[in-house]
Tab-separated table of C-alpha atoms in Angstrom:
chain	number	residue	atom	x	y	z
A	158	SER	CA	11.334	-5.725	0.986
A	159	GLY	CA	13.796	-7.111	3.519
A	160	VAL	CA	10.943	-7.456	6.007
A	161	TYR	CA	7.929	-8.343	3.881
A	162	VAL	CA	9.688	-10.364	1.174
A	163	GLY	CA	12.947	-11.396	2.861
A	164	LYS	CA	11.077	-12.335	6.067
A	165	ARG	CA	13.714	-10.742	8.306
A	166	ALA	CA	13.310	-8.648	11.437
A	167	ALA	CA	13.082	-4.911	10.790
A	168	ASP	CA	15.890	-4.067	13.210
A	169	ALA	CA	18.213	-6.556	11.493
A	170	VAL	CA	17.459	-5.086	8.052
A	171	LEU	CA	18.093	-1.571	9.353
A	172	ARG	CA	21.328	-2.512	11.120
A	173	GLU	CA	22.831	-4.951	8.632
A	174	ASP	CA	21.582	-3.573	5.308
A	175	ILE	CA	20.556	0.077	5.493
A	176	LEU	CA	23.120	1.502	7.906
A	177	ALA	CA	25.844	-0.527	6.199
A	178	ILE	CA	25.341	1.708	3.150
A	179	SER	CA	26.014	4.921	5.057
A	180	PRO	CA	25.937	5.962	8.733
A	181	LEU	CA	24.189	9.157	7.562
A	182	LEU	CA	21.076	7.044	7.149
A	183	ARG	CA	20.813	7.085	10.936
A	184	LEU	CA	19.231	10.487	10.384
A	185	SER	CA	16.299	8.822	8.641
A	186	SER	CA	12.992	8.340	10.365
A	187	ILE	CA	11.507	4.968	9.466
A	188	ARG	CA	8.067	3.701	10.474
A	189	MET	CA	6.574	0.262	9.956
A	190	ARG	CA	2.847	0.250	9.276
A	191	THR	CA	1.941	-3.360	9.795
A	192	GLN	CA	-1.791	-2.859	9.308
A	193	ARG	CA	-1.195	-1.389	5.851
A	194	SER	CA	1.797	-3.631	5.107
A	195	SER	CA	3.930	-0.608	4.362
A	196	VAL	CA	6.995	1.297	5.467
A	197	SER	CA	7.502	5.043	5.426
A	198	ALA	CA	10.781	6.916	5.645
A	199	SER	CA	11.943	10.512	5.701
A	200	ALA	CA	15.355	12.115	6.120
A	201	GLY	CA	15.938	15.590	7.479
A	202	LEU	CA	13.666	18.081	5.744
A	203	GLY	CA	12.956	15.699	2.863
A	204	SER	CA	9.440	14.553	2.138
A	205	GLU	CA	8.172	11.220	3.372
A	206	ARG	CA	8.371	8.258	0.989
A	207	ILE	CA	6.245	5.139	1.286
A	208	ALA	CA	6.750	1.558	0.165
A	209	VAL	CA	3.766	-0.783	0.129
A	210	HIS	CA	3.668	-4.573	0.053
A	211	ARG	CA	1.312	-6.400	-2.307
A	212	GLU	CA	1.163	-10.161	-2.019
A	213	GLY	CA	2.802	-11.772	-5.016
A	214	LEU	CA	4.265	-8.501	-6.326
A	215	GLY	CA	6.574	-7.815	-3.398
A	216	CYS	CA	7.123	-4.214	-2.373
A	217	THR	CA	6.631	-1.098	-4.465
A	218	LEU	CA	8.163	2.291	-3.729
A	219	LEU	CA	5.541	4.919	-4.429
A	220	GLY	CA	6.435	7.976	-6.448
A	221	PRO	CA	7.131	11.320	-4.751
A	222	ASP	CA	3.429	12.181	-5.066
A	223	ALA	CA	2.662	9.015	-3.018
A	224	ALA	CA	-0.081	7.929	-5.395
A	225	GLU	CA	-1.154	4.394	-4.575
A	226	PRO	CA	-0.468	1.807	-7.288
A	227	SER	CA	-3.507	0.100	-8.722
A	228	ALA	CA	-4.052	-3.109	-6.820
A	229	PRO	CA	-4.192	-6.345	-8.818
A	230	ALA	CA	-7.376	-8.337	-8.632
A	231	PRO	CA	-7.422	-11.293	-6.209
A	232	GLY	CA	-5.639	-14.219	-7.784
A	233	ALA	CA	-4.054	-12.073	-10.500
A	234	ILE	CA	-0.551	-12.904	-9.379
A	235	GLY	CA	-0.954	-16.653	-9.569
A	236	GLU	CA	-1.125	-19.089	-6.721
A	237	ARG	CA	1.830	-20.337	-4.734
A	238	VAL	CA	1.690	-24.078	-5.259
A	239	ALA	CA	3.480	-26.916	-3.561
A	240	ALA	CA	6.742	-27.614	-5.330
A	241	PRO	CA	6.227	-30.507	-7.755
A	242	THR	CA	9.875	-31.358	-7.280
A	243	GLY	CA	11.928	-30.349	-4.278
A	244	PHE	CA	15.047	-30.888	-2.297
A	245	ALA	CA	15.277	-34.277	-0.630
A	246	ASP	CA	17.575	-33.463	2.250
A	247	ALA	CA	19.897	-36.135	3.510
A	248	GLY	CA	18.744	-35.772	7.086
A	249	SER	CA	21.361	-33.263	8.171
A	250	ALA	CA	20.130	-30.898	10.869
A	251	ALA	CA	22.276	-28.241	9.246
A	252	ALA	CA	19.989	-28.309	6.225
A	253	THR	CA	17.183	-26.701	8.197
A	254	ALA	CA	19.125	-24.577	10.695
A	255	SER	CA	20.880	-21.284	10.057
A	256	SER	CA	24.529	-21.153	11.058
A	257	ASP	CA	27.838	-20.121	9.601
A	258	ARG	CA	28.720	-23.768	8.888
A	259	ASP	CA	25.565	-25.064	7.237
A	260	ARG	CA	26.008	-27.714	4.579
A	261	SER	CA	23.642	-30.373	3.321
A	262	ASP	CA	23.847	-33.103	0.713
A	263	GLY	CA	20.587	-32.974	-1.191
A	264	ARG	CA	19.037	-33.248	-4.597
A	265	ILE	CA	17.489	-30.805	-6.977
A	266	ASP	CA	14.904	-33.084	-8.516
A	267	GLY	CA	14.447	-32.333	-12.173
A	268	SER	CA	18.137	-32.593	-12.920
A	269	ALA	CA	19.112	-33.949	-16.289
A	270	THR	CA	21.336	-36.510	-14.613
A	271	ASP	CA	20.280	-39.319	-12.302
A	272	ARG	CA	23.683	-40.296	-10.931
A	273	ASN	CA	24.960	-39.397	-7.508
A	274	PRO	CA	27.489	-36.562	-7.550
A	275	ALA	CA	31.030	-37.814	-7.301
A	276	GLY	CA	34.515	-36.958	-8.428
A	277	PHE	CA	35.198	-33.892	-6.324
A	278	ASP	CA	37.538	-33.074	-3.473
A	279	ARG	CA	35.212	-32.326	-0.559
A	280	ALA	CA	37.991	-30.877	1.606
A	281	ALA	CA	38.981	-28.498	-1.198
A	282	LEU	CA	35.338	-27.581	-1.665
A	283	GLU	CA	34.961	-26.714	2.015
A	284	ARG	CA	38.160	-24.663	1.885
A	285	ALA	CA	36.708	-22.720	-1.055
A	286	LEU	CA	33.660	-21.801	1.017
A	287	ASP	CA	35.855	-20.977	4.012
A	288	ALA	CA	37.930	-18.616	1.893
A	289	ASP	CA	34.874	-16.782	0.575
A	290	PHE	CA	33.340	-16.221	3.998
A	291	GLU	CA	36.707	-14.998	5.299
A	292	SER	CA	37.747	-12.793	2.370
A	293	SER	CA	34.343	-11.091	2.253
A	294	GLY	CA	34.767	-9.814	5.778
A	295	GLY	CA	31.673	-11.629	6.970
A	296	THR	CA	29.414	-10.205	4.266
A	297	THR	CA	28.721	-13.518	2.515
A	298	ARG	CA	25.215	-14.674	3.430
A	299	ALA	CA	24.687	-17.861	1.425
A	300	ILE	CA	26.566	-20.217	-0.870
A	301	VAL	CA	25.024	-23.196	-2.668
A	302	VAL	CA	27.058	-25.466	-4.943
A	303	VAL	CA	25.232	-27.847	-7.278
A	304	HIS	CA	27.167	-30.522	-9.173
A	305	ALA	CA	25.535	-33.012	-11.521
A	306	GLY	CA	22.122	-31.896	-10.287
A	307	SER	CA	22.812	-32.319	-6.558
A	308	ILE	CA	23.732	-29.932	-3.781
A	309	VAL	CA	27.273	-30.845	-2.764
A	310	ALA	CA	27.970	-27.845	-0.524
A	311	GLU	CA	25.748	-25.300	1.193
A	312	ARG	CA	26.518	-22.721	3.856
A	313	TYR	CA	24.770	-19.750	5.446
A	314	ALA	CA	25.705	-16.850	7.675
A	315	ALA	CA	24.032	-16.519	11.062
A	316	GLY	CA	20.487	-15.263	10.637
A	317	PHE	CA	20.095	-16.714	7.144
A	318	GLY	CA	19.111	-20.172	5.975
A	319	PRO	CA	17.902	-22.327	3.085
A	320	ASP	CA	14.480	-20.664	3.079
A	321	THR	CA	15.606	-17.030	3.368
A	322	PRO	CA	14.690	-15.047	0.222
A	323	LEU	CA	17.673	-12.912	-0.814
A	324	HIS	CA	17.873	-9.996	-3.203
A	325	GLY	CA	19.647	-10.867	-6.438
A	326	TRP	CA	19.776	-7.320	-7.826
A	327	SER	CA	20.951	-7.503	-11.473
A	328	MET	CA	20.788	-11.300	-11.504
A	329	ALA	CA	17.123	-10.565	-12.238
A	330	LYS	CA	18.137	-9.524	-15.750
A	331	SER	CA	19.076	-13.110	-16.659
A	332	VAL	CA	15.708	-14.392	-15.417
A	333	LEU	CA	14.032	-11.758	-17.587
A	334	SER	CA	15.891	-13.339	-20.513
A	335	LEU	CA	14.237	-16.693	-19.754
A	336	LEU	CA	10.788	-15.113	-19.540
A	337	VAL	CA	11.189	-13.161	-22.774
A	338	HIS	CA	12.507	-16.205	-24.657
A	339	LYS	CA	9.576	-18.297	-23.449
A	340	ARG	CA	6.938	-15.702	-24.243
A	341	LEU	CA	8.330	-14.913	-27.689
A	342	ALA	CA	8.226	-18.628	-28.524
A	343	GLU	CA	4.599	-18.795	-27.369
A	344	ARG	CA	3.727	-15.790	-29.530
A	345	ARG	CA	5.914	-17.009	-32.410
A	346	MET	CA	7.565	-13.624	-32.492
A	347	PRO	CA	11.206	-13.377	-33.653
A	348	LEU	CA	13.925	-11.388	-31.903
A	349	SER	CA	14.163	-9.228	-34.999
A	350	THR	CA	10.724	-7.750	-34.270
A	351	PRO	CA	10.965	-3.958	-33.809
A	352	VAL	CA	9.914	-2.927	-30.323
A	353	VAL	CA	7.298	-0.530	-31.716
A	354	ASP	CA	5.676	-3.437	-33.582
A	355	ALA	CA	5.684	-5.698	-30.523
A	356	MET	CA	3.766	-3.117	-28.466
A	357	ARG	CA	0.271	-4.036	-29.651
A	358	ARG	CA	-1.929	-3.204	-26.678
A	359	ASP	CA	-4.328	-0.316	-27.070
A	360	PRO	CA	-3.630	2.266	-25.865
A	361	ALA	CA	0.129	1.988	-26.275
A	362	PRO	CA	2.447	3.867	-23.901
A	363	ALA	CA	3.082	7.414	-25.085
A	364	TRP	CA	6.769	6.700	-25.696
A	365	VAL	CA	5.929	4.175	-28.427
A	366	GLY	CA	4.640	6.977	-30.650
A	367	ALA	CA	7.798	8.980	-30.015
A	368	TRP	CA	9.939	5.993	-31.020
A	369	ARG	CA	7.996	5.547	-34.244
A	370	SER	CA	8.891	9.068	-35.302
A	371	ASP	CA	12.676	8.727	-35.155
A	372	GLY	CA	15.589	6.295	-35.360
A	373	ARG	CA	14.435	4.389	-32.270
A	374	ALA	CA	11.845	2.713	-34.504
A	375	ALA	CA	14.678	0.414	-35.651
A	376	ILE	CA	15.394	-0.942	-32.141
A	377	THR	CA	14.429	-4.633	-31.980
A	378	ILE	CA	13.717	-6.949	-29.085
A	379	GLY	CA	17.048	-8.615	-29.850
A	380	HIS	CA	18.843	-5.288	-29.517
A	381	LEU	CA	17.362	-4.870	-26.028
A	382	LEU	CA	18.302	-8.423	-25.014
A	383	THR	CA	21.945	-7.965	-26.018
A	384	MET	CA	22.053	-4.313	-24.910
A	385	ARG	CA	22.931	-3.084	-28.369
A	386	ASP	CA	19.989	-0.680	-28.466
A	387	GLY	CA	22.037	2.483	-28.984
A	388	LEU	CA	20.099	4.503	-26.396
A	389	ALA	CA	21.917	7.257	-24.515
A	390	HIS	CA	21.931	5.685	-21.066
A	391	ASP	CA	24.648	5.949	-18.426
A	392	GLU	CA	24.861	3.135	-15.868
A	393	GLY	CA	25.800	5.451	-12.992
A	394	TYR	CA	25.317	4.278	-9.399
A	395	ALA	CA	26.244	7.383	-7.413
A	396	ALA	CA	23.473	8.514	-5.080
A	397	TRP	CA	22.537	11.234	-7.583
A	398	GLY	CA	23.136	9.023	-10.631
A	399	PRO	CA	20.644	7.787	-13.230
A	400	VAL	CA	20.163	4.229	-11.913
A	401	PRO	CA	19.239	5.272	-8.336
A	402	HIS	CA	17.033	7.975	-9.836
A	403	MET	CA	15.182	5.424	-11.959
A	404	LEU	CA	14.732	2.991	-9.076
A	405	LEU	CA	13.911	5.514	-6.351
A	406	TYR	CA	11.974	8.293	-8.058
A	407	GLU	CA	10.294	7.004	-11.204
A	408	PRO	CA	6.883	5.339	-10.750
A	409	ASP	CA	7.077	4.135	-14.383
A	410	THR	CA	10.644	2.930	-14.881
A	411	ALA	CA	10.123	1.867	-18.501
A	412	ALA	CA	8.659	5.207	-19.571
A	413	TRP	CA	11.583	7.056	-18.011
A	414	ALA	CA	14.092	4.702	-19.652
A	415	ALA	CA	12.399	4.893	-23.049
A	416	ALA	CA	12.639	8.695	-23.082
A	417	ALA	CA	16.386	8.490	-23.766
A	418	PRO	CA	17.429	9.546	-27.279
A	419	LEU	CA	19.659	7.517	-29.557
A	420	ALA	CA	23.392	7.911	-29.096
A	421	ALA	CA	24.385	5.289	-31.699
A	422	PRO	CA	22.652	3.296	-34.442
A	423	PRO	CA	20.810	0.244	-33.023
A	424	GLY	CA	22.983	-2.867	-33.156
A	425	GLU	CA	26.274	-1.004	-33.492
A	426	ARG	CA	27.613	-0.966	-29.946
A	427	PHE	CA	27.243	-2.769	-26.610
A	428	ARG	CA	26.506	-0.766	-23.472
A	429	TYR	CA	25.297	-2.365	-20.235
A	430	SER	CA	22.134	-0.645	-19.039
A	431	SER	CA	19.617	-1.403	-16.300
A	432	ALA	CA	17.244	1.051	-17.958
A	433	VAL	CA	17.122	-1.111	-21.078
A	434	SER	CA	16.074	-4.162	-19.021
A	435	ASN	CA	13.061	-2.251	-17.750
A	436	ILE	CA	12.065	-1.291	-21.289
A	437	LEU	CA	12.301	-4.988	-22.157
A	438	SER	CA	10.119	-5.818	-19.156
A	439	ARG	CA	7.506	-3.369	-20.482
A	440	VAL	CA	7.683	-5.039	-23.893
A	441	LEU	CA	7.058	-8.374	-22.174
A	442	ARG	CA	4.023	-6.851	-20.463
A	443	ASP	CA	2.542	-5.939	-23.850
A	444	LEU	CA	2.867	-9.537	-25.029
A	445	PHE	CA	-0.128	-10.408	-22.819
A	446	ASP	CA	-3.749	-9.464	-23.318
A	447	ASP	CA	-4.030	-8.047	-19.809
A	448	ASP	CA	-1.932	-7.299	-16.754
A	449	ALA	CA	-3.308	-10.212	-14.740
A	450	GLN	CA	-1.664	-12.642	-17.169
A	451	TYR	CA	1.611	-10.704	-17.057
A	452	TRP	CA	1.744	-10.534	-13.276
A	453	ALA	CA	1.027	-14.270	-12.945
A	454	TYR	CA	3.446	-15.328	-15.676
A	455	PRO	CA	6.765	-15.548	-13.762
A	456	ARG	CA	5.263	-17.677	-11.015
A	457	GLU	CA	3.009	-19.904	-13.098
A	458	SER	CA	5.273	-20.432	-16.103
A	459	LEU	CA	8.744	-20.453	-14.543
A	460	PHE	CA	9.050	-20.473	-10.755
A	461	SER	CA	6.361	-22.990	-9.752
A	462	PRO	CA	7.281	-25.622	-12.390
A	463	ILE	CA	10.802	-25.872	-10.911
A	464	GLY	CA	9.730	-25.526	-7.278
A	465	ALA	CA	11.240	-22.047	-6.813
A	466	ASP	CA	8.380	-20.986	-4.586
A	467	SER	CA	10.325	-18.337	-2.673
A	468	ALA	CA	10.887	-16.278	-5.837
A	469	VAL	CA	9.198	-12.864	-5.978
A	470	LEU	CA	9.671	-10.406	-8.841
A	471	GLU	CA	8.750	-6.889	-7.746
A	472	ALA	CA	6.908	-4.293	-9.823
A	473	ASP	CA	7.036	-0.516	-9.982
A	474	ALA	CA	4.031	1.695	-9.241
A	475	SER	CA	2.880	1.462	-12.868
A	476	GLY	CA	2.712	-2.331	-12.639
A	477	THR	CA	5.795	-3.194	-14.728
A	478	PHE	CA	8.246	-5.653	-13.206
A	479	ILE	CA	11.525	-3.944	-12.316
A	480	ALA	CA	13.338	-6.804	-13.991
A	481	SER	CA	16.626	-4.932	-13.979
A	482	SER	CA	17.040	-5.299	-10.257
A	483	TYR	CA	14.240	-6.585	-8.033
A	484	LEU	CA	13.997	-10.367	-7.850
A	485	TRP	CA	14.141	-12.119	-4.490
A	486	ALA	CA	14.650	-15.871	-4.002
A	487	SER	CA	16.322	-18.237	-1.578
A	488	ALA	CA	19.839	-19.364	-2.448
A	489	ARG	CA	18.438	-22.810	-3.235
A	490	ASP	CA	15.886	-21.313	-5.594
A	491	TRP	CA	18.543	-19.203	-7.294
A	492	ALA	CA	20.392	-22.511	-7.752
A	493	ARG	CA	17.253	-24.068	-9.238
A	494	ILE	CA	17.085	-21.233	-11.756
A	495	GLY	CA	20.764	-21.760	-12.581
A	496	GLN	CA	20.191	-25.486	-13.034
A	497	LEU	CA	17.266	-24.760	-15.365
A	498	MET	CA	19.572	-22.549	-17.415
A	499	LEU	CA	22.277	-25.215	-17.489
A	500	GLN	CA	19.728	-27.718	-18.829
A	501	ASP	CA	18.518	-25.320	-21.549
A	502	GLY	CA	15.113	-24.913	-19.958
A	503	ARG	CA	14.398	-28.553	-19.170
A	504	TRP	CA	13.235	-29.720	-15.720
A	505	GLY	CA	12.668	-33.420	-15.351
A	506	GLU	CA	10.387	-34.499	-18.170
A	507	ARG	CA	9.113	-30.976	-18.800
A	508	GLN	CA	10.560	-28.375	-21.156
A	509	VAL	CA	9.768	-25.352	-18.965
A	510	VAL	CA	11.559	-22.880	-21.244
A	511	PRO	CA	11.719	-23.742	-24.968
A	512	ARG	CA	14.965	-25.215	-26.231
A	513	GLY	CA	17.420	-22.788	-27.720
A	514	TRP	CA	17.607	-20.319	-24.839
A	515	LEU	CA	21.093	-21.491	-23.836
A	516	ALA	CA	22.571	-21.040	-27.310
A	517	GLN	CA	20.849	-17.692	-27.738
A	518	ALA	CA	21.897	-16.368	-24.339
A	519	THR	CA	25.546	-17.393	-24.623
A	520	ARG	CA	26.177	-16.575	-28.272
A	521	SER	CA	29.369	-14.531	-28.539
A	522	THR	CA	28.750	-10.936	-29.542
A	523	ALA	CA	32.335	-9.621	-29.351
A	524	ALA	CA	31.345	-8.239	-25.944
A	525	PRO	CA	31.318	-9.640	-22.387
A	526	TYR	CA	27.550	-9.950	-22.572
A	527	GLY	CA	25.209	-12.340	-24.331
A	528	ALA	CA	21.417	-12.136	-24.113
A	529	HIS	CA	21.171	-10.703	-20.592
A	530	VAL	CA	23.911	-12.973	-19.174
A	531	TRP	CA	27.633	-12.329	-18.644
A	532	LEU	CA	29.920	-14.536	-20.715
A	533	ALA	CA	32.677	-15.917	-18.498
A	534	ALA	CA	35.176	-16.221	-21.346
A	535	GLU	CA	34.849	-12.510	-22.055
A	536	HIS	CA	34.228	-11.257	-18.536
A	537	PRO	CA	36.310	-8.207	-17.682
A	538	ILE	CA	36.822	-8.802	-13.968
A	539	GLY	CA	38.775	-12.006	-13.786
A	540	CYS	CA	36.573	-15.007	-14.532
A	541	SER	CA	38.147	-15.564	-17.943
A	542	GLY	CA	40.432	-18.585	-17.919
A	543	ARG	CA	39.104	-19.989	-14.632
A	544	LEU	CA	36.068	-21.785	-16.049
A	545	ALA	CA	35.338	-24.254	-18.807
A	546	ALA	CA	34.240	-23.008	-22.200
A	547	GLY	CA	30.582	-22.068	-22.382
A	548	ALA	CA	30.339	-20.885	-18.775
A	549	PHE	CA	28.222	-17.832	-18.049
A	550	LEU	CA	27.256	-15.708	-15.077
A	551	MET	CA	24.383	-13.937	-13.393
A	552	ARG	CA	25.769	-10.968	-11.447
A	553	GLY	CA	24.247	-8.380	-9.146
A	554	PHE	CA	25.125	-5.412	-6.964
A	555	ALA	CA	26.971	-5.992	-3.675
A	556	GLY	CA	28.423	-9.373	-4.602
A	557	GLN	CA	25.452	-11.352	-5.924
A	558	LEU	CA	26.797	-14.052	-8.220
A	559	ALA	CA	25.730	-17.263	-9.895
A	560	ALA	CA	28.030	-19.183	-12.231
A	561	ILE	CA	26.634	-21.788	-14.617
A	562	VAL	CA	29.201	-24.152	-16.145
A	563	PRO	CA	27.420	-26.648	-18.433
A	564	ALA	CA	30.604	-28.558	-19.331
A	565	ALA	CA	31.217	-29.323	-15.656
A	566	GLU	CA	27.511	-29.757	-14.669
A	567	LEU	CA	28.214	-27.038	-12.114
A	568	VAL	CA	26.127	-24.221	-10.624
A	569	VAL	CA	27.610	-21.972	-7.937
A	570	VAL	CA	25.417	-19.384	-6.175
A	571	ARG	CA	26.853	-16.786	-3.813
A	572	LEU	CA	24.686	-14.108	-2.181
A	573	GLY	CA	25.735	-11.423	0.265
A	574	TRP	CA	25.967	-7.748	1.069
A	575	THR	CA	29.533	-6.927	0.080
A	576	LEU	CA	29.361	-3.172	-0.372
A	577	GLN	CA	33.122	-2.606	-0.262
A	578	PRO	CA	34.856	-5.599	-1.834
A	579	THR	CA	38.541	-5.336	-1.061
A	580	SER	CA	40.061	-8.789	-0.831
A	581	TRP	CA	36.855	-10.533	-1.928
A	582	ASP	CA	36.780	-11.878	-5.478
A	583	GLY	CA	33.711	-13.735	-6.694
A	584	CYS	CA	35.608	-15.286	-9.580
A	585	GLU	CA	38.126	-16.650	-7.066
A	586	LEU	CA	35.309	-18.552	-5.343
A	587	ILE	CA	34.098	-19.997	-8.639
A	588	GLY	CA	37.617	-20.960	-9.652
A	589	ARG	CA	38.269	-22.700	-6.338
A	590	VAL	CA	34.996	-24.620	-6.531
A	591	ALA	CA	35.666	-25.661	-10.139
A	592	GLY	CA	39.161	-26.704	-9.110
A	593	ALA	CA	37.754	-29.014	-6.447
A	594	LEU	CA	36.078	-31.078	-9.165
A	595	ALA	CA	38.173	-33.955	-10.462
């Protein structure tokens, strides 16, 4: 994905991303197959694994049996179209060059406000970015700050720039929330709909029948969105843990996730779970008559209308988007998504996502989580008290972070590869940026 989606050199991905995880990965044998648009890897006596690239669906890791995923028909993913609204850069050469001091003053057209950004301490803002790059030990790759609909600060590490797609990891979950809200409105289906009743395609996945026969029949779409499903999932990230197993070994992530039994009555408890997001992504898939519509939906209904043309949501070998973890987009396009959220789905004169998403997503549930977004006021790792009321977060593995503060018209996006955060604190960055606003 770093090569075919992120558009980076293979040696840079290997050196800066893969080997940064563990030096033991030097024992791996990795081959690029440019003619097949694929990569194969093996380690020691382990079997070879293959990842293939499919235009519009990003990269897919094949299952251990290496069965090829069914290829979508030409045009099934939706066309990349010219952004109807885009950044109007202020002429700074830094806006188009990659360096560790990039910053440009630009616009995100489609903002709800038409005034020029003002009322912030630019020196304090620059110091906030300085502090993040320094405290992260050089692992910050991109920061974009949007205030009142305009980019007021932007900086990139060497080798990265405004057009570099970056992996958001679990920030993808919040984008899934937008897609589900939009599709449910189109289908006039309430959140209270039981999952087994929403799965109307014939034939239904085998796990739907199993759910109908026990207490899982009571799990609703709303339970999945707020992660109050009651399923017995453990969000473990050790190399042998359930999340890596799901992402690295299961060709059908939703089927694996849905096999979990109930551990609590639906709606009774909150438990964060990447597995649940992939079940929700499978539910979304069933809300379309065919897979071609599903695969095209993120681009045609969400990304293209706001000009986020770098965004790629990747699917597993069964064809379901791995919406727990695998969305790539440039830092600017992540900021566009954050701005869309801040404006409750509105972009310019168009209501891209139906009104009501913002209230639904940020409704307090006596937990740090709303509808697939983190609530800053309840957040357990230090953002509470640093941001205005109503602020919420997209967060992802290795320091991916986007803060949306509607009261301050503020969106802060920070992307990197911070595998061992010691002195780095994402909430400190957000607090410093918010503090720079008058």
